[in-house]
Amino acid sequence: MNKIIRLPVILCTTTIIAAGALAIVNNLTKPRIDAQKKAALQAALTQVLPRAKEGVIVPVKRSGKLEYYVGYARKDTTNKVGYIFIARGKGYSSTIETLVGINTAGIIEGIKVLHQLETPGLGAKIVEIRHGEQKPWFQVQFIGKRKDDLTVDKDGGTIQSITGATISSRALTNSIRQAIEELEKKIGGFAKVDNRVKPDGKNGIPCITGATVPSLSPVRSTGKASSDR
Amino acid sequence: MSLWYEFSKGIYKENPIFRLVLGMCPTLAVTTSVQNAIGMGIATTFVLFSSNLLISIIKNAVPKRIRIPMYIVVIASFVTIADLVMAAYEPALHKSLGIFVPLIVVNCIILGRAEAFAGKNRVLPSILDGLGMGIGFTLALLALGLVREILGNGTIYGYPVLGSGYNPMLIMILPPGAFLILGLYLGFFNWLDRKRKVS
């Protein structure tokens, strides 16, 4: 009888001591972990919408759930430069979550895969950074594209899919296209004119509209945007 | 001299991976690159060292019947500490190791050393045993990660070594590659052992 009481008491005391120690460690590391998370989010947001770097990025929520972010070039929330949203698509072995920055004219400014568990060496190449490069080559392709350009080459589109990983490539591409469609409904369509002050040659944002600013990039200059929008 | 033996046995003679074949789950899963191997190795060494230390101190107060749950509580606490510290200071590594950091709790090397060594020996030999086993584990992970990263990705620690013309053997960073390389290593060490015994 004595044992029945003694053993649980010892085990219970041990777990209480362990819990106390963990609470202390958690308190010590929590500020840093939170700061890391916040910094990572902020870095990701400005990475996909570089022109909002000097300004602010404001989350838009509906009934407590994040819908999208709006980026402004100035701190006083004037000079709207674009929107940021998260696209989710079912890949080969995981749900691929991508942060997408799009300007007010509906042209993608940058994307960043937030979460993926695709096959290493195949699907995981959506986040591969080749040596000597700064950004993942697969994601860089999306910069300067419009919703209608977003299909992989095998489906007759402009996104070069990864060899051996068509499912992952297609999942990412299609999820972004669908997310843009949803965003369009929420914000009531994109602006007709590209409001960018000046395309930055260094960042290499390809100019597609062609009508308002001279094209710097040979990527695509179809004038399509000015005709159908 | 026997203290030196407690330390060094984990590195070769009783290497947890190549000789005892323990802790296969993290071994096979995280050795896709040198960086992951080192990160996992250091985290595991920390947990081995700390749990061996604490368990050898409290061993006389631990009732025999509930020693396993108590060891697990100790180990899980240290793993959580390692997990939190890694998230705070090495977020990139923490992200790339993912679920395998919390899974150190069920790494059988750690409970194995607690049960087989730290629960029966004094503090100093236990610390050395934990460190030696941890280092042996790290070196073994490194040996696997090195081969797999070179063949499967053409790089070492992210730096290309085989030139841009090299077409990576994808299978090496996929799960079958882990089994293949591990099998070859095990065969090699068995061969080495047999050769030493003969001579």
PDB file of C-alpha atoms in Angstrom, chain A residues 3 6-7 10-11 14-15 18 22 25-26 29 32-33 36 114 119-122 131, chain B residues 63 65-66 69-70 73 77 80-81 84 87-89 91 95 158-160 170 173-174:
ATOM      1  CA  LYS A   3       4.342   1.813  -2.555  1.00  0.00           C
ATOM      2  CA  ARG A   6       5.058   6.607  -2.780  1.00  0.00           C
ATOM      3  CA  LEU A   7       5.737   5.955  -6.467  1.00  0.00           C
ATOM      4  CA  ILE A  10       7.878  10.703  -6.608  1.00  0.00           C
ATOM      5  CA  LEU A  11       6.953  10.681 -10.268  1.00  0.00           C
ATOM      6  CA  THR A  14       9.749  14.897 -10.780  1.00  0.00           C
ATOM      7  CA  THR A  15       7.374  16.134 -13.461  1.00  0.00           C
ATOM      8  CA  ALA A  18      10.745  19.434 -14.841  1.00  0.00           C
ATOM      9  CA  LEU A  22      10.929  24.284 -18.673  1.00  0.00           C
ATOM     10  CA  VAL A  25      13.702  28.244 -20.103  1.00  0.00           C
ATOM     11  CA  ASN A  26      10.559  29.125 -22.028  1.00  0.00           C
ATOM     12  CA  THR A  29      13.793  32.179 -24.859  1.00  0.00           C
ATOM     13  CA  ARG A  32      13.794  35.963 -28.736  1.00  0.00           C
ATOM     14  CA  ILE A  33      11.693  33.351 -30.507  1.00  0.00           C
ATOM     15  CA  GLN A  36      12.700  35.946 -34.680  1.00  0.00           C
ATOM     16  CA  LEU A 114       6.604  29.718 -46.616  1.00  0.00           C
ATOM     17  CA  THR A 119      10.298  15.406 -52.118  1.00  0.00           C
ATOM     18  CA  PRO A 120      13.900  16.503 -51.484  1.00  0.00           C
ATOM     19  CA  GLY A 121      15.773  16.801 -54.767  1.00  0.00           C
ATOM     20  CA  LEU A 122      12.585  16.970 -56.828  1.00  0.00           C
ATOM     21  CA  HIS A 131      25.031  28.467 -55.809  1.00  0.00           C
TER      22      HIS A 131
ATOM     23  CA  PRO B  63      12.858   3.873  -7.397  1.00  0.00           C
ATOM     24  CA  ARG B  65       9.964   0.453 -10.744  1.00  0.00           C
ATOM     25  CA  ILE B  66       9.453   3.919 -12.153  1.00  0.00           C
ATOM     26  CA  PRO B  69       9.226   7.151 -16.855  1.00  0.00           C
ATOM     27  CA  MET B  70      11.532   9.289 -14.743  1.00  0.00           C
ATOM     28  CA  VAL B  73      10.827  13.027 -18.103  1.00  0.00           C
ATOM     29  CA  SER B  77      12.941  18.200 -20.540  1.00  0.00           C
ATOM     30  CA  THR B  80      12.576  20.700 -25.022  1.00  0.00           C
ATOM     31  CA  ILE B  81      15.330  22.995 -23.776  1.00  0.00           C
ATOM     32  CA  LEU B  84      13.636  26.156 -27.561  1.00  0.00           C
ATOM     33  CA  ALA B  87      14.427  28.029 -32.204  1.00  0.00           C
ATOM     34  CA  ALA B  88      15.691  31.187 -30.515  1.00  0.00           C
ATOM     35  CA  TYR B  89      19.239  31.248 -31.830  1.00  0.00           C
ATOM     36  CA  PRO B  91      15.888  29.414 -36.506  1.00  0.00           C
ATOM     37  CA  LYS B  95      13.259  24.757 -39.358  1.00  0.00           C
ATOM     38  CA  GLY B 158      26.195  23.998 -49.506  1.00  0.00           C
ATOM     39  CA  TYR B 159      29.349  24.644 -51.532  1.00  0.00           C
ATOM     40  CA  PRO B 160      29.523  22.948 -54.918  1.00  0.00           C
ATOM     41  CA  LEU B 170      18.851  12.043 -56.505  1.00  0.00           C
ATOM     42  CA  ILE B 173      19.150  12.245 -50.704  1.00  0.00           C
ATOM     43  CA  LEU B 174      15.956  10.230 -50.880  1.00  0.00           C
TER      44      LEU B 174
END
